[in-house]
């Protein structure tokens, strides 16, 4: 009884104009102060604990998600004011499709409504240079949601100052597999003949007309094309190919035979040129700066298939005890301070080492 | 920081399916909270803006200095807080390591974990090479730590252990690691020493058979321990290598790109590197994965002890407790 009374008094006090003014001033000062140090460029959040929060406060699950969205708005405000360039949030995992249907529908509806509102305020977003991207497996979404997503992404795509990545529906393994697949696709395209103004067929024809008919015309192609590798089509005397060509033959795979038909050699980029950066470029977060901070709420200390490729190097991870709807500056401030403190320590450790190297 | 009545208005609007407020009204609701937008380059050029900037300049100068002051104060306080926290944790860890010491006795370690609800089947640890140490002391320390952890795992009946060390130093001394681990196990278990097998990806396994007494008394539950040594090249580089192989196969027309699925990649990476560990122990003061294989950490529980520095039994014990969802017991 007295508890309720106290909380009512507290609420009344906090909503009184002077208290409001003071709290607001304090927040502004803290954020302004944080900006004086190094600021992370890319922060990722796993918004975990909406359901548990709802359960512990005896409200509907979807209500918990709505409160989670308010927390996201708060966090984005803080990040924007601090000067964080990219914020990536884990909104919906592919695994989440296994949840009860009404909850999935509710979440889809939430995303749709919020993105629709976002589109209505396109001009406002442009003024702040904010853009929204949706990362994930699009095929799993229904058409009406997809349509809204596409509109939201395309209205904001020219804004470059800060980016919000919404991972929806996303898993990191799916992302990595997609990156591998598109890298393989890139390297299975024979692009070399289109780039040069010289026609290979003409050259071979010239050579042939000069030297008469030669059976080994592939060799001359090979030597003339420095780095590029060439592969003979199946049916020729390549041992490895002829072994398996009977079982795995894909007549429609790209670049098997060149378009002019007379030249049977297809030129592919060298696979040895594939590096970490190549795969990096095919990730959903290709043009984002490296991930600095990874925050997960609700005390679960797992990555749960989020940003595996991006965060396994020198990202600093923070597992916080609070539920996501409670998340606010008072939880985020220690994280940022600790990160800044470590950056400072790192710089101090690197300093002497570099001096030793130089000497 | 939003005013309660504005939050109220927002929530009422939401309840009604966003029909109550028009977009313009919503902007009006939001306007007081929006920071001033960044100046457009063309606006800055105009003279009036210049004048205004000069006037603002003084104010901005004062503001910046005020923020700088607050920043310095906050960081001074935070530094102090961290130092106190570190000191407290150091004392706490020392006390609890005296209290919960393993005394190199497998039975005591087993006693610690036998009542836990669940134990990881595959435990993984990240070790760091002390590069500043002179001569071979860094390496010797690393091997000693790895052997200790192997002995604890064998005592706790954890059959699979993977040890990640970024630079790959440990990988280069596989026979030495093997010898050290065998000796350590013998020192812990005596006549009942279990068998151990050590390997690294793309390297043959080095096996030691269990001693006669241990192989006879099967019912004791002490299992064969298999140890995997990993380095940074088993992380991203293994994925790059897989991509190269797949690209090559695709160029030869052996696979189509639609054959590349999560299952395929998972099967290949588990085959050539390792499967998913259940629990990952960090012995450093912060949570950083330093290049640990990304594909495999998907659902792994990550455990670390705040402000801990260096390998000790406390981290191992507490990691297992946390994995089982148990509290630390202060009486055996």
XYZ file of C-alpha atoms in Angstrom:
691
model
C 0.000 0.000 0.000
C 2.672 2.453 1.055
C 4.761 1.177 -1.842
C 2.126 2.236 -4.317
C 1.794 5.563 -2.584
C 5.535 6.162 -2.743
C 5.720 5.317 -6.409
C 2.862 7.708 -7.087
C 4.678 10.484 -5.271
C 7.842 9.664 -7.171
C 6.034 9.773 -10.491
C 4.413 13.045 -9.581
C 7.772 14.474 -8.633
C 9.519 13.218 -11.763
C 6.827 14.654 -14.006
C 6.958 18.060 -12.355
C 8.495 20.670 -14.656
C 11.656 21.417 -12.614
C 12.520 17.744 -12.196
C 11.849 17.149 -15.868
C 14.052 20.043 -16.818
C 16.845 18.863 -14.542
C 16.746 15.291 -15.799
C 16.733 16.443 -19.366
C 19.658 18.761 -18.732
C 21.570 15.976 -17.042
C 21.040 13.636 -19.963
C 22.112 16.258 -22.469
C 25.221 17.008 -20.435
C 26.151 13.363 -20.105
C 25.724 12.722 -23.810
C 27.621 15.890 -24.663
C 30.398 14.811 -22.319
C 30.584 11.335 -23.834
C 31.090 12.930 -27.215
C 34.352 14.452 -26.038
C 36.036 11.054 -25.985
C 36.279 8.432 -28.709
C 32.843 7.391 -29.930
C 32.125 3.911 -31.290
C 31.250 3.927 -34.963
C 29.153 0.794 -35.070
C 27.076 -0.662 -32.249
C 24.938 -3.792 -32.332
C 22.088 -4.650 -29.981
C 20.338 -7.920 -29.308
C 16.961 -6.765 -28.064
C 16.383 -9.683 -25.760
C 13.966 -9.914 -22.865
C 10.739 -8.367 -24.195
C 8.768 -11.488 -23.477
C 10.281 -12.094 -20.082
C 9.641 -8.468 -19.199
C 6.026 -8.831 -20.248
C 5.674 -11.988 -18.194
C 7.210 -10.480 -15.089
C 4.967 -7.411 -15.382
C 1.904 -9.485 -16.228
C 1.147 -7.828 -19.545
C 0.558 -9.258 -22.994
C 3.624 -10.481 -24.887
C 2.973 -8.152 -27.785
C 2.683 -5.295 -25.309
C 6.216 -6.168 -24.223
C 7.367 -5.883 -27.809
C 5.761 -2.454 -28.084
C 7.644 -1.322 -24.990
C 10.742 -2.808 -26.581
C 10.197 -0.564 -29.566
C 10.050 2.473 -27.267
C 13.358 1.381 -25.759
C 14.784 1.168 -29.265
C 13.676 4.727 -29.951
C 15.411 5.872 -26.761
C 18.612 4.055 -27.663
C 18.604 5.456 -31.172
C 18.218 8.949 -29.773
C 21.244 8.430 -27.517
C 23.298 6.905 -30.314
C 22.433 9.685 -32.721
C 23.338 12.393 -30.251
C 26.614 10.687 -29.389
C 27.539 10.419 -33.046
C 27.392 6.662 -33.588
C 27.311 6.082 -37.340
C 25.727 2.657 -37.597
C 23.364 0.886 -35.235
C 22.460 -2.716 -35.972
C 19.586 -4.325 -34.118
C 18.450 -7.931 -34.050
C 14.723 -7.544 -34.504
C 13.672 -10.971 -35.636
C 15.543 -14.232 -36.039
C 14.663 -16.838 -38.631
C 14.258 -19.155 -35.646
C 11.546 -16.846 -34.274
C 9.133 -18.107 -36.904
C 8.697 -21.057 -34.570
C 6.997 -18.843 -32.000
C 3.212 -18.774 -31.607
C 1.511 -17.463 -34.713
C -0.259 -14.537 -33.088
C 3.055 -13.286 -31.732
C 4.779 -13.534 -35.115
C 1.841 -11.766 -36.744
C 1.931 -9.102 -34.073
C 5.612 -8.487 -34.657
C 5.132 -8.299 -38.422
C 2.316 -5.833 -37.915
C 4.477 -3.779 -35.559
C 7.298 -3.636 -38.075
C 4.935 -2.729 -40.873
C 3.192 0.065 -38.989
C 6.432 1.580 -37.737
C 8.030 1.503 -41.165
C 4.923 3.069 -42.676
C 5.167 5.908 -40.185
C 8.812 6.232 -41.030
C 7.947 6.703 -44.689
C 5.481 9.451 -43.762
C 8.330 11.314 -42.094
C 10.741 10.851 -44.961
C 11.554 14.534 -45.171
C 12.462 14.641 -41.492
C 14.800 11.668 -41.873
C 16.451 13.326 -44.816
C 17.193 16.417 -42.784
C 19.044 14.278 -40.250
C 20.674 12.141 -42.906
C 19.271 8.964 -41.412
C 18.700 5.847 -43.454
C 17.139 2.502 -42.705
C 18.200 -0.844 -44.068
C 16.623 -4.192 -43.548
C 19.032 -7.119 -43.518
C 17.986 -10.692 -43.812
C 16.292 -13.437 -45.729
C 13.605 -11.568 -47.645
C 11.972 -14.655 -49.081
C 10.521 -15.513 -45.699
C 8.450 -12.338 -45.457
C 4.969 -11.822 -46.758
C 4.444 -9.513 -49.721
C 2.726 -6.653 -47.896
C 5.564 -6.386 -45.360
C 8.143 -6.620 -48.123
C 6.494 -3.819 -50.026
C 6.621 -1.497 -47.011
C 10.251 -2.453 -46.330
C 11.251 -1.701 -49.901
C 9.554 1.673 -49.792
C 11.155 2.594 -46.475
C 14.594 1.536 -47.643
C 14.340 3.314 -50.976
C 13.031 6.611 -49.537
C 15.982 6.828 -47.152
C 18.723 5.236 -49.194
C 20.432 8.507 -50.104
C 20.910 9.588 -46.515
C 24.451 8.806 -45.496
C 25.080 10.312 -42.103
C 23.771 7.552 -39.918
C 22.392 4.125 -40.652
C 20.010 1.868 -38.804
C 20.335 -1.780 -39.791
C 17.300 -3.812 -38.844
C 18.011 -7.530 -38.983
C 14.682 -8.970 -39.934
C 14.475 -12.075 -40.341
C 18.119 -12.778 -39.910
C 20.596 -15.373 -38.795
C 24.305 -14.970 -39.134
C 24.838 -18.409 -40.621
C 22.343 -17.563 -43.319
C 24.240 -14.328 -43.948
C 27.578 -16.111 -44.182
C 26.155 -18.756 -46.480
C 24.643 -16.074 -48.692
C 27.991 -14.289 -48.780
C 29.782 -17.491 -49.760
C 27.163 -18.198 -52.397
C 27.330 -14.749 -53.960
C 31.138 -14.841 -53.906
C 31.036 -18.138 -55.738
C 28.531 -16.643 -58.164
C 30.825 -13.701 -58.790
C 33.754 -15.997 -59.453
C 31.762 -18.296 -61.701
C 30.983 -15.522 -64.133
C 33.303 -15.283 -67.072
C 33.704 -11.584 -67.336
C 37.148 -11.203 -68.847
C 36.289 -11.281 -72.571
C 33.776 -8.442 -72.188
C 36.252 -6.081 -70.604
C 38.883 -5.918 -73.319
C 38.232 -4.183 -76.577
C 40.004 -7.007 -78.346
C 38.103 -10.003 -79.499
C 39.708 -13.288 -78.627
C 38.064 -15.068 -81.485
C 39.536 -12.621 -83.918
C 42.987 -13.133 -82.482
C 42.724 -16.891 -82.634
C 41.391 -16.661 -86.136
C 44.317 -14.474 -87.115
C 46.779 -16.888 -85.602
C 45.032 -19.796 -87.159
C 45.034 -18.222 -90.576
C 48.746 -17.553 -90.234
C 49.852 -20.848 -88.798
C 47.240 -23.056 -90.272
C 44.985 -25.259 -88.256
C 46.346 -26.032 -84.808
C 44.773 -28.313 -82.294
C 46.326 -26.736 -79.216
C 44.747 -23.324 -79.468
C 43.880 -23.290 -75.788
C 47.508 -23.115 -74.816
C 48.069 -19.887 -76.629
C 45.054 -18.414 -74.875
C 46.422 -19.507 -71.592
C 49.782 -17.873 -71.952
C 48.407 -14.639 -73.287
C 46.177 -14.098 -70.284
C 48.569 -13.524 -67.387
C 46.642 -14.064 -64.151
C 43.441 -15.429 -65.525
C 42.845 -19.116 -65.377
C 41.119 -21.037 -68.044
C 39.257 -24.237 -67.743
C 38.429 -26.677 -70.410
C 34.823 -27.719 -70.772
C 33.745 -31.248 -69.908
C 34.186 -33.756 -72.643
C 37.749 -32.714 -73.266
C 40.643 -34.697 -71.911
C 40.606 -33.161 -68.435
C 40.686 -36.165 -66.146
C 39.031 -34.745 -63.088
C 36.163 -33.319 -65.039
C 35.377 -36.340 -67.111
C 35.146 -38.395 -63.959
C 32.231 -36.531 -62.508
C 30.713 -34.835 -65.505
C 28.251 -37.651 -65.962
C 26.653 -37.105 -62.569
C 26.920 -33.380 -61.985
C 26.448 -31.616 -65.227
C 24.692 -28.304 -65.181
C 24.096 -27.173 -68.686
C 22.566 -23.900 -67.547
C 25.304 -22.872 -65.137
C 26.707 -19.476 -66.061
C 29.618 -19.129 -68.378
C 29.950 -22.695 -69.476
C 30.267 -21.815 -73.136
C 31.001 -18.415 -74.472
C 28.411 -16.639 -76.508
C 30.074 -16.675 -79.878
C 30.254 -20.426 -79.777
C 33.407 -20.689 -81.832
C 35.636 -20.245 -78.798
C 35.143 -23.061 -76.314
C 37.407 -21.659 -73.613
C 35.733 -19.782 -70.760
C 37.823 -17.504 -68.638
C 37.117 -17.223 -64.946
C 38.686 -15.010 -62.318
C 41.331 -16.793 -60.291
C 39.828 -18.314 -57.145
C 43.080 -17.731 -55.289
C 42.184 -14.039 -55.305
C 39.331 -14.679 -52.874
C 40.267 -13.202 -49.517
C 38.525 -12.286 -46.301
C 37.791 -8.888 -47.801
C 36.054 -10.475 -50.783
C 33.654 -12.298 -48.493
C 33.346 -9.205 -46.327
C 32.106 -7.309 -49.348
C 29.303 -9.811 -49.808
C 28.061 -9.577 -46.219
C 24.928 -7.578 -45.516
C 27.039 -5.090 -43.562
C 29.538 -4.622 -46.383
C 29.885 -0.841 -46.277
C 29.536 -0.439 -42.528
C 32.523 0.288 -40.300
C 33.763 -2.625 -38.162
C 31.607 -3.484 -35.176
C 32.883 -1.822 -31.991
C 30.356 -2.774 -29.361
C 27.984 -5.701 -29.050
C 25.290 -5.395 -26.383
C 22.946 -8.123 -25.315
C 20.347 -7.594 -22.633
C 18.530 -9.951 -20.268
C 21.606 -11.731 -18.962
C 21.896 -14.411 -21.626
C 25.556 -14.833 -22.572
C 25.305 -16.201 -26.071
C 25.540 -14.716 -29.534
C 22.494 -16.619 -30.780
C 23.471 -16.492 -34.417
C 23.858 -12.717 -34.598
C 26.747 -10.853 -36.249
C 29.076 -13.842 -35.868
C 31.294 -12.795 -38.755
C 31.385 -9.167 -37.641
C 31.957 -9.532 -33.923
C 34.397 -12.384 -33.503
C 37.525 -10.273 -33.820
C 38.041 -7.265 -31.601
C 34.468 -6.273 -30.873
C 33.849 -5.749 -27.194
C 30.841 -7.584 -25.906
C 28.654 -6.623 -23.029
C 26.049 -8.904 -21.551
C 23.679 -6.888 -19.378
C 21.254 -8.166 -16.803
C 18.349 -5.791 -17.540
C 15.497 -6.613 -19.909
C 15.382 -4.744 -23.183
C 12.261 -2.598 -22.456
C 14.079 -1.213 -19.390
C 17.208 -0.375 -21.316
C 18.089 3.306 -21.036
C 20.985 5.708 -20.750
C 21.744 4.508 -17.243
C 22.501 1.033 -18.614
C 24.221 2.238 -21.740
C 26.408 4.853 -20.055
C 28.623 2.328 -18.192
C 29.040 0.363 -21.412
C 30.193 3.425 -23.313
C 32.428 4.551 -20.468
C 34.073 1.158 -20.173
C 34.605 1.054 -23.918
C 36.188 4.515 -23.898
C 38.325 3.552 -20.926
C 39.603 0.470 -22.726
C 40.254 2.418 -25.905
C 42.404 4.737 -23.849
C 44.237 1.815 -22.261
C 44.734 0.171 -25.624
C 46.211 3.356 -27.032
C 48.525 3.579 -24.056
C 49.654 -0.034 -24.520
C 50.185 0.392 -28.230
C 52.125 3.626 -27.764
C 55.274 2.210 -26.156
C 55.243 -0.839 -28.383
C 55.243 1.300 -31.498
C 58.032 3.396 -30.088
C 60.104 0.248 -29.486
C 59.475 -0.872 -33.039
C 60.471 2.482 -34.422
C 63.717 2.456 -32.450
C 13.860 11.749 -22.181
C 10.211 12.067 -23.032
C 7.565 13.748 -20.967
C 5.064 11.335 -19.423
C 2.069 13.013 -21.045
C 3.683 12.784 -24.470
C 4.375 9.098 -23.909
C 0.757 8.826 -22.831
C -0.414 10.447 -26.053
C 1.862 8.215 -28.116
C 0.609 5.061 -26.431
C -3.041 6.048 -26.801
C -2.449 6.673 -30.476
C -0.778 3.289 -30.782
C -3.665 1.529 -29.043
C -6.043 2.981 -31.603
C -3.917 1.663 -34.413
C -2.300 5.040 -35.150
C -5.566 6.580 -36.268
C -5.748 9.276 -33.632
C -2.839 11.412 -34.738
C -2.082 12.606 -38.223
C 1.544 12.579 -39.362
C 1.687 16.352 -38.806
C 0.430 16.027 -35.269
C 2.967 13.310 -34.656
C 5.767 15.570 -35.815
C 4.496 18.304 -33.539
C 4.539 15.828 -30.675
C 8.117 14.903 -31.497
C 9.506 18.289 -32.352
C 10.651 19.424 -28.894
C 12.807 16.310 -28.606
C 14.590 16.546 -31.915
C 18.142 17.814 -31.848
C 18.962 20.694 -34.156
C 19.653 19.234 -37.575
C 23.148 19.467 -39.016
C 23.644 22.640 -41.047
C 23.416 22.394 -44.754
C 26.622 23.492 -46.552
C 24.774 26.092 -48.622
C 23.246 27.645 -45.515
C 26.603 27.929 -43.866
C 27.890 29.975 -46.746
C 25.394 32.741 -46.333
C 26.420 35.792 -44.390
C 23.655 35.720 -41.874
C 24.557 32.259 -40.872
C 28.137 33.421 -40.423
C 27.064 36.092 -38.013
C 24.908 33.713 -36.149
C 27.735 31.235 -35.946
C 30.007 33.824 -34.421
C 27.481 34.572 -31.794
C 26.966 30.891 -31.279
C 30.703 30.393 -31.285
C 31.171 31.744 -27.794
C 28.310 29.726 -26.518
C 29.599 26.635 -28.246
C 33.071 27.233 -26.867
C 31.723 27.399 -23.332
C 29.536 24.384 -23.913
C 32.406 22.312 -25.227
C 34.534 23.208 -22.262
C 31.751 22.389 -19.879
C 31.338 19.005 -21.577
C 35.071 18.431 -21.502
C 35.067 19.111 -17.787
C 32.185 16.713 -17.192
C 33.914 14.133 -19.372
C 37.088 14.386 -17.331
C 35.208 14.126 -14.062
C 33.147 11.153 -15.206
C 36.211 9.331 -16.431
C 38.144 10.054 -13.271
C 35.283 8.632 -11.235
C 34.937 5.684 -13.578
C 38.656 4.926 -13.365
C 38.420 4.953 -9.621
C 35.374 2.700 -9.736
C 37.124 0.220 -12.031
C 40.233 0.110 -9.868
C 38.154 -0.570 -6.789
C 36.181 -3.200 -8.641
C 39.354 -4.863 -9.868
C 40.864 -4.884 -6.404
C 37.679 -6.287 -4.924
C 37.459 -9.030 -7.534
C 41.104 -9.888 -7.108
C 40.684 -10.383 -3.396
C 37.436 -12.275 -3.924
C 39.013 -14.550 -6.524
C 42.032 -15.221 -4.311
C 39.866 -16.128 -1.362
C 37.615 -18.354 -3.393
C 40.575 -20.005 -5.096
C 41.950 -20.940 -1.694
C 38.547 -22.191 -0.659
C 37.858 -24.107 -3.867
C 41.260 -25.499 -4.667
C 41.537 -28.650 -6.721
C 44.729 -29.905 -5.021
C 45.485 -31.739 -8.252
C 43.042 -34.392 -7.170
C 40.612 -35.632 -9.830
C 38.201 -36.754 -7.142
C 37.923 -33.274 -5.682
C 37.248 -31.764 -9.084
C 34.690 -34.431 -9.837
C 33.105 -33.749 -6.472
C 32.668 -30.132 -7.484
C 30.786 -30.915 -10.667
C 29.062 -34.243 -10.110
C 25.825 -32.743 -8.798
C 25.434 -30.230 -11.592
C 22.301 -30.420 -13.702
C 24.254 -30.586 -16.922
C 27.847 -30.579 -18.076
C 29.154 -29.426 -21.438
C 30.071 -32.197 -23.778
C 32.458 -29.975 -25.661
C 34.328 -27.298 -23.744
C 36.322 -24.601 -25.473
C 38.838 -22.154 -24.051
C 40.665 -19.141 -25.386
C 44.278 -18.804 -24.271
C 46.626 -15.937 -24.996
C 50.332 -16.057 -25.556
C 52.208 -13.560 -23.436
C 54.266 -11.981 -26.170
C 56.184 -9.724 -23.844
C 57.670 -12.633 -21.925
C 61.307 -13.234 -22.748
C 62.591 -16.337 -24.484
C 60.472 -19.446 -24.272
C 58.746 -18.583 -21.006
C 55.597 -17.451 -22.812
C 55.361 -20.724 -24.670
C 56.160 -22.802 -21.588
C 53.451 -21.006 -19.645
C 50.961 -21.526 -22.459
C 51.634 -25.263 -22.606
C 51.413 -25.519 -18.840
C 48.029 -23.770 -18.864
C 46.727 -25.980 -21.661
C 47.817 -29.102 -19.776
C 46.148 -27.915 -16.584
C 42.872 -27.343 -18.379
C 43.113 -30.751 -20.036
C 43.592 -32.386 -16.644
C 40.598 -30.531 -15.173
C 38.443 -31.593 -18.104
C 39.475 -35.212 -17.749
C 38.679 -35.020 -14.028
C 35.281 -33.460 -14.652
C 34.464 -36.137 -17.256
C 34.255 -33.675 -20.108
C 35.185 -35.710 -23.181
C 35.946 -32.943 -25.661
C 38.174 -29.920 -25.256
C 39.220 -27.359 -27.831
C 41.925 -24.827 -27.126
C 42.069 -21.671 -29.193
C 45.215 -19.615 -29.322
C 45.243 -16.821 -31.845
C 48.829 -16.859 -33.140
C 49.004 -20.615 -33.703
C 52.075 -21.039 -31.493
C 50.484 -23.948 -29.691
C 49.804 -25.653 -33.010
C 53.463 -25.497 -33.911
C 54.507 -27.461 -30.836
C 51.977 -30.262 -30.973
C 54.363 -33.053 -29.833
C 55.502 -30.943 -26.893
C 51.902 -30.164 -25.930
C 51.082 -33.845 -26.186
C 53.974 -34.836 -23.952
C 53.122 -32.204 -21.379
C 49.452 -33.190 -21.268
C 50.247 -36.871 -20.901
C 52.583 -36.110 -18.024
C 50.027 -33.863 -16.382
C 47.299 -36.480 -16.612
C 49.643 -39.077 -15.153
C 50.431 -36.727 -12.283
C 46.718 -36.184 -11.604
C 45.412 -39.702 -12.050
C 48.351 -41.928 -11.208
C 47.639 -45.550 -12.155
C 44.185 -44.680 -13.534
C 45.313 -42.294 -16.242
C 42.740 -42.002 -19.043
C 43.699 -41.951 -22.689
C 44.177 -38.693 -24.539
C 44.198 -37.727 -28.181
C 45.474 -34.383 -29.460
C 44.995 -32.989 -32.887
C 44.761 -29.817 -34.881
C 42.691 -29.303 -38.025
C 44.425 -30.934 -40.998
C 46.941 -32.657 -38.683
C 46.922 -36.320 -37.696
C 45.856 -37.098 -34.155
C 48.433 -38.025 -31.520
C 47.033 -40.643 -29.208
C 48.062 -41.976 -25.842
C 46.328 -45.132 -24.702
C 44.913 -45.260 -21.168
C 46.945 -47.095 -18.566
C 46.092 -50.714 -17.974
C 44.278 -50.086 -14.717
C 42.117 -47.384 -16.257
C 41.207 -49.456 -19.289
C 40.187 -52.355 -17.080
C 37.921 -50.428 -14.745
C 35.534 -49.070 -17.334
C 32.786 -48.413 -14.835
C 34.692 -45.535 -13.286
C 33.289 -43.203 -15.919
C 36.580 -41.528 -16.734
C 36.450 -40.984 -20.459
C 38.980 -40.667 -23.177
C 39.781 -36.966 -23.653
C 40.131 -35.585 -27.148
C 41.820 -32.224 -27.460
C 41.670 -29.936 -30.457
C 44.141 -27.110 -30.926
C 42.874 -24.134 -32.931
C 44.281 -20.857 -34.158
C 43.091 -17.779 -36.039
C 43.485 -19.538 -39.397
C 40.680 -21.926 -38.456
C 38.277 -19.018 -38.254
C 37.740 -16.690 -41.179
C 40.476 -18.304 -43.253
C 38.781 -21.682 -43.206
C 35.617 -20.041 -44.533
C 37.680 -18.327 -47.238
C 39.280 -21.658 -48.157
C 35.887 -23.293 -48.362
C 34.689 -20.497 -50.646
C 37.713 -20.991 -52.875
C 37.016 -24.688 -53.163
C 33.345 -24.075 -53.899
C 34.158 -21.382 -56.461
C 36.595 -23.725 -58.155
C 34.023 -26.517 -58.233
C 31.430 -24.141 -59.589
C 33.802 -23.003 -62.319
C 34.309 -26.604 -63.296
C 30.575 -27.053 -63.305
C 30.559 -29.648 -60.548
C 28.097 -27.781 -58.362
C 25.576 -25.077 -58.970
C 25.401 -22.101 -56.643
C 22.003 -23.189 -55.390
C 23.692 -26.242 -53.868
C 25.446 -24.004 -51.357
C 23.247 -24.216 -48.298
C 23.731 -23.718 -44.577
C 23.751 -27.493 -44.156
C 26.551 -27.926 -46.678
C 28.724 -25.206 -45.165
C 28.026 -26.495 -41.676
C 28.900 -30.057 -42.607
C 32.136 -28.983 -44.267
C 33.262 -26.706 -41.470
C 32.421 -29.199 -38.726
C 34.292 -31.840 -40.645
C 37.430 -29.854 -41.308
C 37.575 -27.710 -38.159
C 35.193 -28.748 -35.397
C 31.572 -28.790 -34.311
C 29.870 -26.266 -32.068
C 31.258 -26.152 -28.539
C 28.752 -26.039 -25.687
C 30.673 -23.696 -23.451
C 33.419 -21.198 -24.145
C 35.607 -20.052 -21.267
C 37.469 -16.764 -21.428
C 40.313 -16.196 -19.031
C 40.750 -12.521 -19.831
C 39.123 -9.586 -18.066
C 36.713 -8.759 -20.892
C 34.583 -10.517 -23.480
C 36.466 -10.447 -26.737
C 36.644 -13.318 -29.178
C 40.020 -12.395 -30.784
C 39.271 -14.225 -34.029
C 37.673 -17.372 -32.611
C 36.008 -19.448 -35.381
C 32.807 -17.474 -36.097
C 30.724 -20.259 -37.619
C 31.071 -22.444 -34.558
C 30.245 -19.975 -31.749
C 26.650 -19.583 -32.822
C 24.891 -20.916 -29.733
C 27.871 -21.416 -27.450
C 27.481 -20.122 -23.919
C 30.224 -17.613 -23.283
C 31.548 -17.429 -19.767
C 34.084 -15.113 -18.251
C 34.878 -13.872 -14.786
C 34.875 -10.123 -14.503
C 38.341 -8.593 -14.044
C 40.003 -11.984 -14.027
C 43.515 -12.153 -15.373
C 45.075 -15.489 -16.269
C 44.131 -19.142 -16.231
C 42.897 -20.533 -12.958
C 40.564 -23.161 -11.657
C 38.048 -20.539 -10.485
C 37.110 -19.557 -14.014
C 36.726 -23.193 -14.984
C 34.611 -24.041 -11.963
C 32.407 -20.970 -12.192
C 31.943 -21.417 -15.926
C 30.627 -24.926 -15.343
C 28.345 -23.671 -12.575
C 26.944 -20.968 -14.787
C 26.439 -23.413 -17.616
C 24.406 -25.640 -15.317
C 22.465 -22.638 -14.020
C 23.723 -23.261 -10.507
C 24.859 -20.982 -7.713
C 28.292 -21.099 -6.153
C 28.310 -23.232 -3.050
C 30.504 -22.190 -0.182
C 30.455 -25.447 1.697
C 31.509 -28.701 0.126
